[in-house]
Amino acid sequence: MRKLTLAAVATVLLAGCGGPTTNGGGNDGKEDIVVGVIADLTGATADVGKPYNEGMLAYVDNLNAKGGVDGHKIKALSEDYQYKVPTAEEKYKKFVAEGAVAIQGWGTGDSEALRSKVKDDELPFMSASYAEILTDPKQSPYNFVVAPTYTDQMRVAIDYIAAQDPAAQLAVLHHDSPFGTAPLADAEKWIKDKGYRLGFKAYPMKAGATDHVGILQQANSQGAKYVVIQNVSSPAAVVAKDITAQKLDMKIVCLNWCADELFIKVAGPAAEGHLMIQPVAPPGIAKPGHQAVRDYCQGKGIDLDAKGLHFVQGWYTMHAMVKGIEKTLADGKELTGPNIRAGLETMPAVDTGGVLAPIKFSADSHRGATASSIYRVSGGTFTEVTAAVAPKA
């Protein structure tokens, strides 16, 4: 069993979040806990990756200012991999060499590419990918997913649509990547297993496209009334504008990575009436768990509402990892990967104050939660349709 070391305190740079914060020395001579952070700050998903990363580093800064974990500060090694899998693998190797005891990743492609490496290195790994395969300890023993998977989100969307229009045609527009295709096969199986009469057809979205009129014309020929989007905010906003411009009778249902404030901002009036499946409560839908984040931001001169829900998402993802580390130390165990994994699997449910559903892992499942909320865009903001909905039993 490889022993994972602790390292000395260093500076955590909060890019765009109040500037650099120096942690100083360890508390009472206690060594720092190194966590590697693989971030997309300038790549294809940077529009959502940057605020997510900022929220994660803000959590670390806030925690360290309050003494860290049992007197240990967290040293977050955060680097941009530009949404390139080979670069993510390079960053991962670097973090391991620098003594990381856990990793925070980002995309589906890199998370799946690193699955075998984190298994061999026995390093707990969370990421912003909610791919189904990452929840199964038999396949991914060191991966943990804090929020409902893309499959579970898609199931919630399908259940909702089937209740509204039992014979509706669904067009699923998706990022042309493992992230985009992750829920597709499970979605078709869900429709079949539940006996739904819904039509289903998937359309890959060309990266960097200035419009998606061609895809929408195909979807219109299909008879699609609902357009489910598994992509990030900016291309989804283009779809909303195209639907308006083409005067198409279609309702968008965004899964979590386009169900955000940026979609509403970029789409403008074209966002009105569209639906969002989102596990993370946006700051504008006040939940008790937002207060700690808001207090930190106010102290740093940060506008949380401008940063948006992905900032909060990053904050609570790091919080879940830290809770596992905290449990390991409370059990009197050394901070090795296997011990942190056991800490994550045995810790009580993580209460996020309603920002996410309670996060609970076990030795049999690394699926932290299954419930998402459904929102509608109304008056240029989120309105909650239904809170905390799990896929139909």
Tab-separated table of C-alpha atoms in Angstrom:
chain	number	residue	atom	x	y	z
A	1	MET	CA	0.000	0.000	0.000
A	2	ARG	CA	1.525	3.266	-1.104
A	3	LYS	CA	1.741	5.789	1.723
A	4	LEU	CA	0.564	9.251	0.750
A	5	THR	CA	2.496	12.093	2.288
A	6	LEU	CA	1.563	15.494	3.601
A	7	ALA	CA	3.343	18.620	2.376
A	8	ALA	CA	4.188	22.127	3.573
A	9	VAL	CA	1.897	25.142	3.369
A	10	ALA	CA	1.875	27.176	0.180
A	11	THR	CA	-0.057	29.982	-1.467
A	12	VAL	CA	-3.519	29.310	-2.825
A	13	LEU	CA	-4.250	31.596	-5.727
A	14	LEU	CA	-7.882	32.557	-6.003
A	15	ALA	CA	-8.051	33.621	-9.617
A	16	GLY	CA	-10.740	36.260	-9.872
A	17	CYS	CA	-11.860	35.632	-6.272
A	18	GLY	CA	-10.270	38.374	-4.223
A	19	GLY	CA	-6.672	37.789	-5.320
A	20	PRO	CA	-3.928	35.667	-3.760
A	21	THR	CA	-4.231	34.367	-0.234
A	22	THR	CA	-1.121	33.228	1.622
A	23	ASN	CA	-1.704	30.495	4.153
A	24	GLY	CA	1.430	31.156	6.181
A	25	GLY	CA	2.732	28.234	8.238
A	26	GLY	CA	1.017	25.165	9.585
A	27	ASN	CA	-0.901	25.287	12.854
A	28	ASP	CA	1.149	24.048	15.833
A	29	GLY	CA	3.660	22.505	13.444
A	30	LYS	CA	1.058	20.306	11.731
A	31	GLU	CA	1.772	19.560	8.105
A	32	ASP	CA	-0.531	20.591	5.308
A	33	ILE	CA	-2.808	18.272	3.345
A	34	VAL	CA	-2.150	18.402	-0.381
A	35	VAL	CA	-5.113	18.177	-2.778
A	36	GLY	CA	-4.554	18.362	-6.537
A	37	VAL	CA	-7.109	20.342	-8.549
A	38	ILE	CA	-7.393	19.762	-12.310
A	39	ALA	CA	-9.308	22.753	-13.705
A	40	ASP	CA	-10.604	23.974	-17.048
A	41	LEU	CA	-9.904	27.714	-16.972
A	42	THR	CA	-9.286	28.370	-20.672
A	43	GLY	CA	-10.601	25.315	-22.538
A	44	ALA	CA	-13.876	24.324	-24.185
A	45	THR	CA	-15.850	24.278	-20.916
A	46	ALA	CA	-14.148	27.231	-19.208
A	47	ASP	CA	-17.375	29.242	-19.084
A	48	VAL	CA	-18.523	26.957	-16.276
A	49	GLY	CA	-15.133	25.569	-15.261
A	50	LYS	CA	-13.686	28.860	-14.054
A	51	PRO	CA	-16.383	29.759	-11.482
A	52	TYR	CA	-16.450	26.127	-10.305
A	53	ASN	CA	-12.699	26.254	-9.690
A	54	GLU	CA	-12.977	29.641	-7.996
A	55	GLY	CA	-15.606	28.276	-5.611
A	56	MET	CA	-13.439	25.290	-4.780
A	57	LEU	CA	-10.426	27.467	-3.971
A	58	ALA	CA	-12.601	29.895	-2.029
A	59	TYR	CA	-13.730	27.028	0.187
A	60	VAL	CA	-10.098	26.110	0.869
A	61	ASP	CA	-9.224	29.719	1.666
A	62	ASN	CA	-12.174	30.002	4.042
A	63	LEU	CA	-11.381	26.684	5.737
A	64	ASN	CA	-7.706	27.540	6.204
A	65	ALA	CA	-8.567	30.931	7.673
A	66	LYS	CA	-10.545	29.062	10.340
A	67	GLY	CA	-7.710	26.662	11.178
A	68	GLY	CA	-8.110	23.975	8.528
A	69	VAL	CA	-8.910	20.361	9.362
A	70	ASP	CA	-7.848	19.422	12.886
A	71	GLY	CA	-5.147	22.081	12.628
A	72	HIS	CA	-3.948	20.955	9.191
A	73	LYS	CA	-4.238	23.514	6.397
A	74	ILE	CA	-5.281	22.370	2.921
A	75	LYS	CA	-2.768	23.075	0.155
A	76	ALA	CA	-4.704	23.193	-3.120
A	77	LEU	CA	-2.517	22.680	-6.178
A	78	SER	CA	-4.756	24.095	-8.896
A	79	GLU	CA	-3.733	24.058	-12.562
A	80	ASP	CA	-5.461	24.594	-15.893
A	81	TYR	CA	-5.564	21.585	-18.230
A	82	GLN	CA	-7.505	23.400	-20.992
A	83	TYR	CA	-9.978	20.501	-21.311
A	84	LYS	CA	-7.279	18.304	-22.864
A	85	VAL	CA	-7.056	14.727	-21.567
A	86	PRO	CA	-3.285	14.318	-22.095
A	87	THR	CA	-2.712	17.549	-20.148
A	88	ALA	CA	-4.936	16.291	-17.339
A	89	GLU	CA	-2.809	13.155	-17.150
A	90	GLU	CA	0.330	15.307	-16.920
A	91	LYS	CA	-1.174	17.426	-14.149
A	92	TYR	CA	-2.233	14.311	-12.278
A	93	LYS	CA	1.308	12.880	-12.352
A	94	LYS	CA	2.652	16.197	-11.110
A	95	PHE	CA	0.206	16.313	-8.208
A	96	VAL	CA	1.028	12.732	-7.207
A	97	ALA	CA	4.729	13.583	-7.238
A	98	GLU	CA	4.019	16.586	-5.001
A	99	GLY	CA	2.324	14.433	-2.375
A	100	ALA	CA	-1.392	14.845	-3.102
A	101	VAL	CA	-3.610	12.636	-0.930
A	102	ALA	CA	-6.723	13.342	-3.024
A	103	ILE	CA	-7.609	14.826	-6.401
A	104	GLN	CA	-10.371	17.122	-7.607
A	105	GLY	CA	-10.832	16.677	-11.357
A	106	TRP	CA	-13.124	18.198	-13.943
A	107	GLY	CA	-14.400	16.601	-17.162
A	108	THR	CA	-15.808	13.208	-18.091
A	109	GLY	CA	-13.072	12.380	-20.605
A	110	ASP	CA	-10.240	13.008	-18.173
A	111	SER	CA	-12.072	11.509	-15.182
A	112	GLU	CA	-12.652	8.283	-17.104
A	113	ALA	CA	-9.097	8.312	-18.499
A	114	LEU	CA	-7.683	8.617	-14.977
A	115	ARG	CA	-9.928	5.952	-13.401
A	116	SER	CA	-7.366	3.183	-13.642
A	117	LYS	CA	-4.550	5.465	-12.490
A	118	VAL	CA	-6.340	6.599	-9.343
A	119	LYS	CA	-7.243	2.964	-8.682
A	120	ASP	CA	-3.614	1.884	-8.966
A	121	ASP	CA	-2.383	4.868	-6.927
A	122	GLU	CA	-5.237	4.495	-4.412
A	123	LEU	CA	-6.128	8.186	-4.599
A	124	PRO	CA	-9.685	9.408	-3.855
A	125	PHE	CA	-10.931	11.391	-6.844
A	126	MET	CA	-13.933	13.677	-7.204
A	127	SER	CA	-14.728	15.711	-10.284
A	128	ALA	CA	-17.368	17.770	-12.009
A	129	SER	CA	-18.195	14.781	-14.186
A	130	TYR	CA	-21.377	13.007	-13.162
A	131	ALA	CA	-20.929	10.014	-15.460
A	132	GLU	CA	-22.639	6.842	-14.258
A	133	ILE	CA	-19.528	4.637	-14.421
A	134	LEU	CA	-17.805	6.785	-11.784
A	135	THR	CA	-20.358	5.804	-9.120
A	136	ASP	CA	-19.667	2.058	-9.134
A	137	PRO	CA	-16.892	1.029	-6.684
A	138	LYS	CA	-16.419	-2.240	-8.583
A	139	GLN	CA	-15.429	-0.299	-11.698
A	140	SER	CA	-14.194	2.945	-10.156
A	141	PRO	CA	-13.144	2.195	-6.560
A	142	TYR	CA	-11.580	5.598	-5.881
A	143	ASN	CA	-14.030	7.839	-7.752
A	144	PHE	CA	-16.805	9.642	-5.869
A	145	VAL	CA	-19.715	11.598	-7.408
A	146	VAL	CA	-21.343	14.202	-5.148
A	147	ALA	CA	-24.396	15.008	-7.290
A	148	PRO	CA	-26.948	13.091	-9.378
A	149	THR	CA	-25.370	11.532	-12.450
A	150	TYR	CA	-26.188	12.710	-15.950
A	151	THR	CA	-28.232	9.533	-16.234
A	152	ASP	CA	-30.276	10.382	-13.131
A	153	GLN	CA	-30.774	13.946	-14.361
A	154	MET	CA	-31.888	12.647	-17.737
A	155	ARG	CA	-34.304	10.268	-16.034
A	156	VAL	CA	-35.820	13.170	-14.067
A	157	ALA	CA	-36.199	15.113	-17.325
A	158	ILE	CA	-37.820	12.148	-19.089
A	159	ASP	CA	-40.197	11.494	-16.184
A	160	TYR	CA	-41.253	15.157	-16.210
A	161	ILE	CA	-41.776	15.263	-19.984
A	162	ALA	CA	-43.735	11.991	-19.976
A	163	ALA	CA	-46.062	13.425	-17.329
A	164	GLN	CA	-46.631	16.583	-19.399
A	165	ASP	CA	-46.959	14.960	-22.841
A	166	PRO	CA	-46.960	11.133	-22.865
A	167	ALA	CA	-46.344	10.892	-26.625
A	168	ALA	CA	-43.811	13.698	-27.011
A	169	GLN	CA	-40.824	13.519	-29.320
A	170	LEU	CA	-37.481	14.259	-27.595
A	171	ALA	CA	-34.471	15.654	-29.419
A	172	VAL	CA	-31.337	15.352	-27.312
A	173	LEU	CA	-28.652	17.827	-28.348
A	174	HIS	CA	-25.312	16.915	-26.804
A	175	HIS	CA	-21.662	17.885	-26.608
A	176	ASP	CA	-19.717	15.661	-29.000
A	177	SER	CA	-17.589	14.006	-26.306
A	178	PRO	CA	-17.798	11.352	-23.568
A	179	PHE	CA	-19.455	14.027	-21.409
A	180	GLY	CA	-22.144	14.590	-24.025
A	181	THR	CA	-22.863	10.954	-24.769
A	182	ALA	CA	-22.679	9.718	-21.156
A	183	PRO	CA	-26.461	9.516	-20.488
A	184	LEU	CA	-27.756	8.618	-23.950
A	185	ALA	CA	-27.920	4.822	-23.819
A	186	ASP	CA	-29.369	4.876	-20.297
A	187	ALA	CA	-31.990	7.418	-21.415
A	188	GLU	CA	-33.272	5.181	-24.193
A	189	LYS	CA	-33.308	2.229	-21.810
A	190	TRP	CA	-35.264	4.278	-19.232
A	191	ILE	CA	-37.937	5.121	-21.794
A	192	LYS	CA	-38.262	1.449	-22.685
A	193	ASP	CA	-38.176	0.153	-19.104
A	194	LYS	CA	-40.834	2.621	-17.935
A	195	GLY	CA	-43.087	1.885	-20.893
A	196	TYR	CA	-43.074	5.515	-22.004
A	197	ARG	CA	-44.324	6.309	-25.503
A	198	LEU	CA	-41.780	9.071	-26.001
A	199	GLY	CA	-39.757	9.411	-29.183
A	200	PHE	CA	-35.992	9.852	-28.770
A	201	LYS	CA	-33.231	10.951	-31.114
A	202	ALA	CA	-29.752	12.274	-30.291
A	203	TYR	CA	-27.881	14.972	-32.205
A	204	PRO	CA	-24.198	15.819	-31.594
A	205	MET	CA	-23.487	19.555	-31.464
A	206	LYS	CA	-20.518	20.882	-33.422
A	207	ALA	CA	-18.055	22.672	-31.154
A	208	GLY	CA	-17.758	26.396	-31.837
A	209	ALA	CA	-20.828	26.516	-34.093
A	210	THR	CA	-22.331	29.983	-34.449
A	211	ASP	CA	-25.787	28.480	-34.862
A	212	HIS	CA	-27.537	25.126	-34.575
A	213	VAL	CA	-30.280	25.776	-37.104
A	214	GLY	CA	-29.454	22.648	-39.107
A	215	ILE	CA	-29.863	20.363	-36.084
A	216	LEU	CA	-33.080	22.122	-35.092
A	217	GLN	CA	-34.486	21.634	-38.579
A	218	GLN	CA	-33.792	17.908	-38.245
A	219	ALA	CA	-35.412	17.905	-34.807
A	220	ASN	CA	-38.397	19.756	-36.193
A	221	SER	CA	-38.757	17.141	-38.941
A	222	GLN	CA	-38.676	14.529	-36.174
A	223	GLY	CA	-41.623	16.363	-34.586
A	224	ALA	CA	-39.662	17.214	-31.445
A	225	LYS	CA	-41.448	19.383	-28.903
A	226	TYR	CA	-38.761	19.013	-26.233
A	227	VAL	CA	-35.051	19.639	-26.727
A	228	VAL	CA	-32.949	18.159	-23.928
A	229	ILE	CA	-29.455	19.643	-23.898
A	230	GLN	CA	-26.393	17.896	-22.455
A	231	ASN	CA	-23.828	20.634	-23.019
A	232	VAL	CA	-22.504	23.787	-21.371
A	233	SER	CA	-24.206	27.159	-21.194
A	234	SER	CA	-23.000	29.110	-24.222
A	235	PRO	CA	-23.968	26.640	-26.993
A	236	ALA	CA	-27.262	25.952	-25.212
A	237	ALA	CA	-27.997	29.690	-25.273
A	238	VAL	CA	-27.348	29.698	-29.024
A	239	VAL	CA	-29.956	26.936	-29.385
A	240	ALA	CA	-32.473	29.024	-27.427
A	241	LYS	CA	-31.881	32.014	-29.701
A	242	ASP	CA	-32.191	29.811	-32.794
A	243	ILE	CA	-35.508	28.385	-31.577
A	244	THR	CA	-36.836	31.905	-31.107
A	245	ALA	CA	-35.491	33.141	-34.445
A	246	GLN	CA	-36.923	30.151	-36.315
A	247	LYS	CA	-40.239	30.468	-34.434
A	248	LEU	CA	-40.127	26.798	-33.476
A	249	ASP	CA	-42.552	25.316	-30.980
A	250	MET	CA	-39.907	23.656	-28.797
A	251	LYS	CA	-39.166	23.638	-25.087
A	252	ILE	CA	-35.555	23.310	-23.937
A	253	VAL	CA	-34.740	21.143	-20.922
A	254	CYS	CA	-31.154	21.811	-19.842
A	255	LEU	CA	-29.252	19.285	-17.749
A	256	ASN	CA	-26.958	20.706	-15.090
A	257	TRP	CA	-24.072	22.139	-17.128
A	258	CYS	CA	-26.295	24.491	-19.093
A	259	ALA	CA	-28.896	24.971	-16.368
A	260	ASP	CA	-27.370	28.134	-14.987
A	261	GLU	CA	-27.257	31.918	-14.875
A	262	LEU	CA	-24.944	32.138	-17.882
A	263	PHE	CA	-27.524	30.418	-20.083
A	264	ILE	CA	-30.122	32.985	-18.992
A	265	LYS	CA	-27.719	35.902	-19.513
A	266	VAL	CA	-26.454	34.855	-22.951
A	267	ALA	CA	-29.843	33.712	-24.279
A	268	GLY	CA	-31.590	36.829	-22.980
A	269	PRO	CA	-35.334	36.921	-23.706
A	270	ALA	CA	-34.978	33.653	-25.654
A	271	ALA	CA	-34.382	31.831	-22.357
A	272	GLU	CA	-37.897	32.560	-21.109
A	273	GLY	CA	-40.038	29.543	-20.306
A	274	HIS	CA	-37.332	26.950	-20.785
A	275	LEU	CA	-36.686	24.307	-18.120
A	276	MET	CA	-33.621	23.309	-16.122
A	277	ILE	CA	-32.691	20.109	-14.309
A	278	GLN	CA	-30.189	21.291	-11.721
A	279	PRO	CA	-28.940	19.504	-8.570
A	280	VAL	CA	-27.358	22.712	-7.206
A	281	ALA	CA	-29.615	25.468	-5.909
A	282	PRO	CA	-28.573	28.791	-7.471
A	283	PRO	CA	-27.805	31.658	-5.071
A	284	GLY	CA	-30.991	33.404	-6.195
A	285	ILE	CA	-33.055	30.515	-4.751
A	286	ALA	CA	-31.932	31.102	-1.175
A	287	LYS	CA	-31.113	27.994	0.844
A	288	PRO	CA	-29.529	27.902	4.329
A	289	GLY	CA	-26.338	26.461	2.852
A	290	HIS	CA	-25.779	29.563	0.739
A	291	GLN	CA	-25.146	31.730	3.788
A	292	ALA	CA	-21.613	30.512	4.550
A	293	VAL	CA	-20.643	31.043	0.913
A	294	ARG	CA	-22.266	34.476	0.833
A	295	ASP	CA	-20.558	35.527	4.082
A	296	TYR	CA	-17.170	34.574	2.663
A	297	CYS	CA	-17.844	36.406	-0.594
A	298	GLN	CA	-19.016	39.551	1.172
A	299	GLY	CA	-15.812	39.558	3.204
A	300	LYS	CA	-13.764	39.312	0.008
A	301	GLY	CA	-15.780	41.785	-2.036
A	302	ILE	CA	-17.099	39.061	-4.339
A	303	ASP	CA	-20.580	39.220	-5.878
A	304	LEU	CA	-21.884	35.682	-5.329
A	305	ASP	CA	-24.937	36.237	-7.497
A	306	ALA	CA	-22.659	37.259	-10.364
A	307	LYS	CA	-20.419	34.224	-9.811
A	308	GLY	CA	-23.477	31.981	-9.838
A	309	LEU	CA	-24.345	28.437	-8.927
A	310	HIS	CA	-21.152	26.832	-10.280
A	311	PHE	CA	-19.139	28.756	-7.689
A	312	VAL	CA	-21.354	27.201	-5.011
A	313	GLN	CA	-21.061	23.805	-6.705
A	314	GLY	CA	-17.263	23.937	-6.512
A	315	TRP	CA	-17.433	25.055	-2.878
A	316	TYR	CA	-19.555	22.104	-1.768
A	317	THR	CA	-17.662	19.548	-3.860
A	318	MET	CA	-14.487	20.464	-1.998
A	319	HIS	CA	-16.487	20.453	1.242
A	320	ALA	CA	-17.511	16.825	0.630
A	321	MET	CA	-13.907	15.770	0.067
A	322	VAL	CA	-12.773	17.607	3.194
A	323	LYS	CA	-15.480	15.870	5.229
A	324	GLY	CA	-13.976	12.528	4.213
A	325	ILE	CA	-10.521	13.730	5.258
A	326	GLU	CA	-11.972	15.015	8.522
A	327	LYS	CA	-13.568	11.628	9.222
A	328	THR	CA	-10.249	9.880	8.568
A	329	LEU	CA	-8.422	12.084	11.058
A	330	ALA	CA	-11.246	11.780	13.607
A	331	ASP	CA	-10.893	7.990	13.389
A	332	GLY	CA	-7.225	8.378	14.301
A	333	LYS	CA	-6.050	7.037	10.941
A	334	GLU	CA	-3.158	8.132	8.781
A	335	LEU	CA	-4.082	10.115	5.673
A	336	THR	CA	-3.547	7.430	3.077
A	337	GLY	CA	-5.754	7.003	0.035
A	338	PRO	CA	-7.414	3.801	1.298
A	339	ASN	CA	-8.118	5.425	4.674
A	340	ILE	CA	-9.632	8.532	3.072
A	341	ARG	CA	-11.724	6.301	0.823
A	342	ALA	CA	-13.004	4.506	3.941
A	343	GLY	CA	-13.649	7.878	5.561
A	344	LEU	CA	-15.766	8.992	2.607
A	345	GLU	CA	-17.684	5.707	2.572
A	346	THR	CA	-18.445	5.742	6.313
A	347	MET	CA	-18.916	9.438	7.104
A	348	PRO	CA	-22.445	10.651	7.909
A	349	ALA	CA	-24.467	12.243	5.127
A	350	VAL	CA	-23.028	15.645	4.261
A	351	ASP	CA	-25.652	18.311	4.881
A	352	THR	CA	-25.234	21.193	2.432
A	353	GLY	CA	-28.125	23.193	3.839
A	354	GLY	CA	-30.347	22.454	0.858
A	355	VAL	CA	-27.850	23.561	-1.791
A	356	LEU	CA	-27.500	19.922	-2.863
A	357	ALA	CA	-29.371	16.878	-1.659
A	358	PRO	CA	-27.587	15.269	1.323
A	359	ILE	CA	-24.434	13.573	0.052
A	360	LYS	CA	-24.043	9.984	1.269
A	361	PHE	CA	-21.553	7.394	0.056
A	362	SER	CA	-21.139	3.757	1.043
A	363	ALA	CA	-18.805	0.875	0.302
A	364	ASP	CA	-21.371	-0.347	-2.240
A	365	SER	CA	-22.097	2.951	-3.976
A	366	HIS	CA	-20.170	6.149	-4.656
A	367	ARG	CA	-23.333	7.848	-5.948
A	368	GLY	CA	-23.695	10.725	-3.486
A	369	ALA	CA	-27.257	11.757	-4.379
A	370	THR	CA	-30.028	11.129	-6.907
A	371	ALA	CA	-32.344	14.144	-6.523
A	372	SER	CA	-32.314	17.239	-8.744
A	373	SER	CA	-34.601	20.248	-8.708
A	374	ILE	CA	-36.585	21.443	-11.709
A	375	TYR	CA	-36.544	25.160	-12.523
A	376	ARG	CA	-38.219	27.334	-15.133
A	377	VAL	CA	-36.769	30.576	-16.487
A	378	SER	CA	-39.246	33.345	-15.728
A	379	GLY	CA	-38.594	37.070	-15.800
A	380	GLY	CA	-34.925	36.475	-16.496
A	381	THR	CA	-34.315	34.355	-13.423
A	382	PHE	CA	-34.847	30.914	-11.899
A	383	THR	CA	-38.217	29.899	-10.523
A	384	GLU	CA	-38.441	26.593	-8.688
A	385	VAL	CA	-40.964	24.190	-10.232
A	386	THR	CA	-40.241	21.171	-8.031
A	387	ALA	CA	-37.516	20.733	-5.444
A	388	ALA	CA	-35.384	17.624	-4.961
A	389	VAL	CA	-36.918	15.190	-7.464
A	390	ALA	CA	-35.418	11.726	-7.812
A	391	PRO	CA	-36.014	9.472	-10.841
A	392	LYS	CA	-39.351	7.693	-10.705
A	393	ALA	CA	-39.178	4.424	-8.780
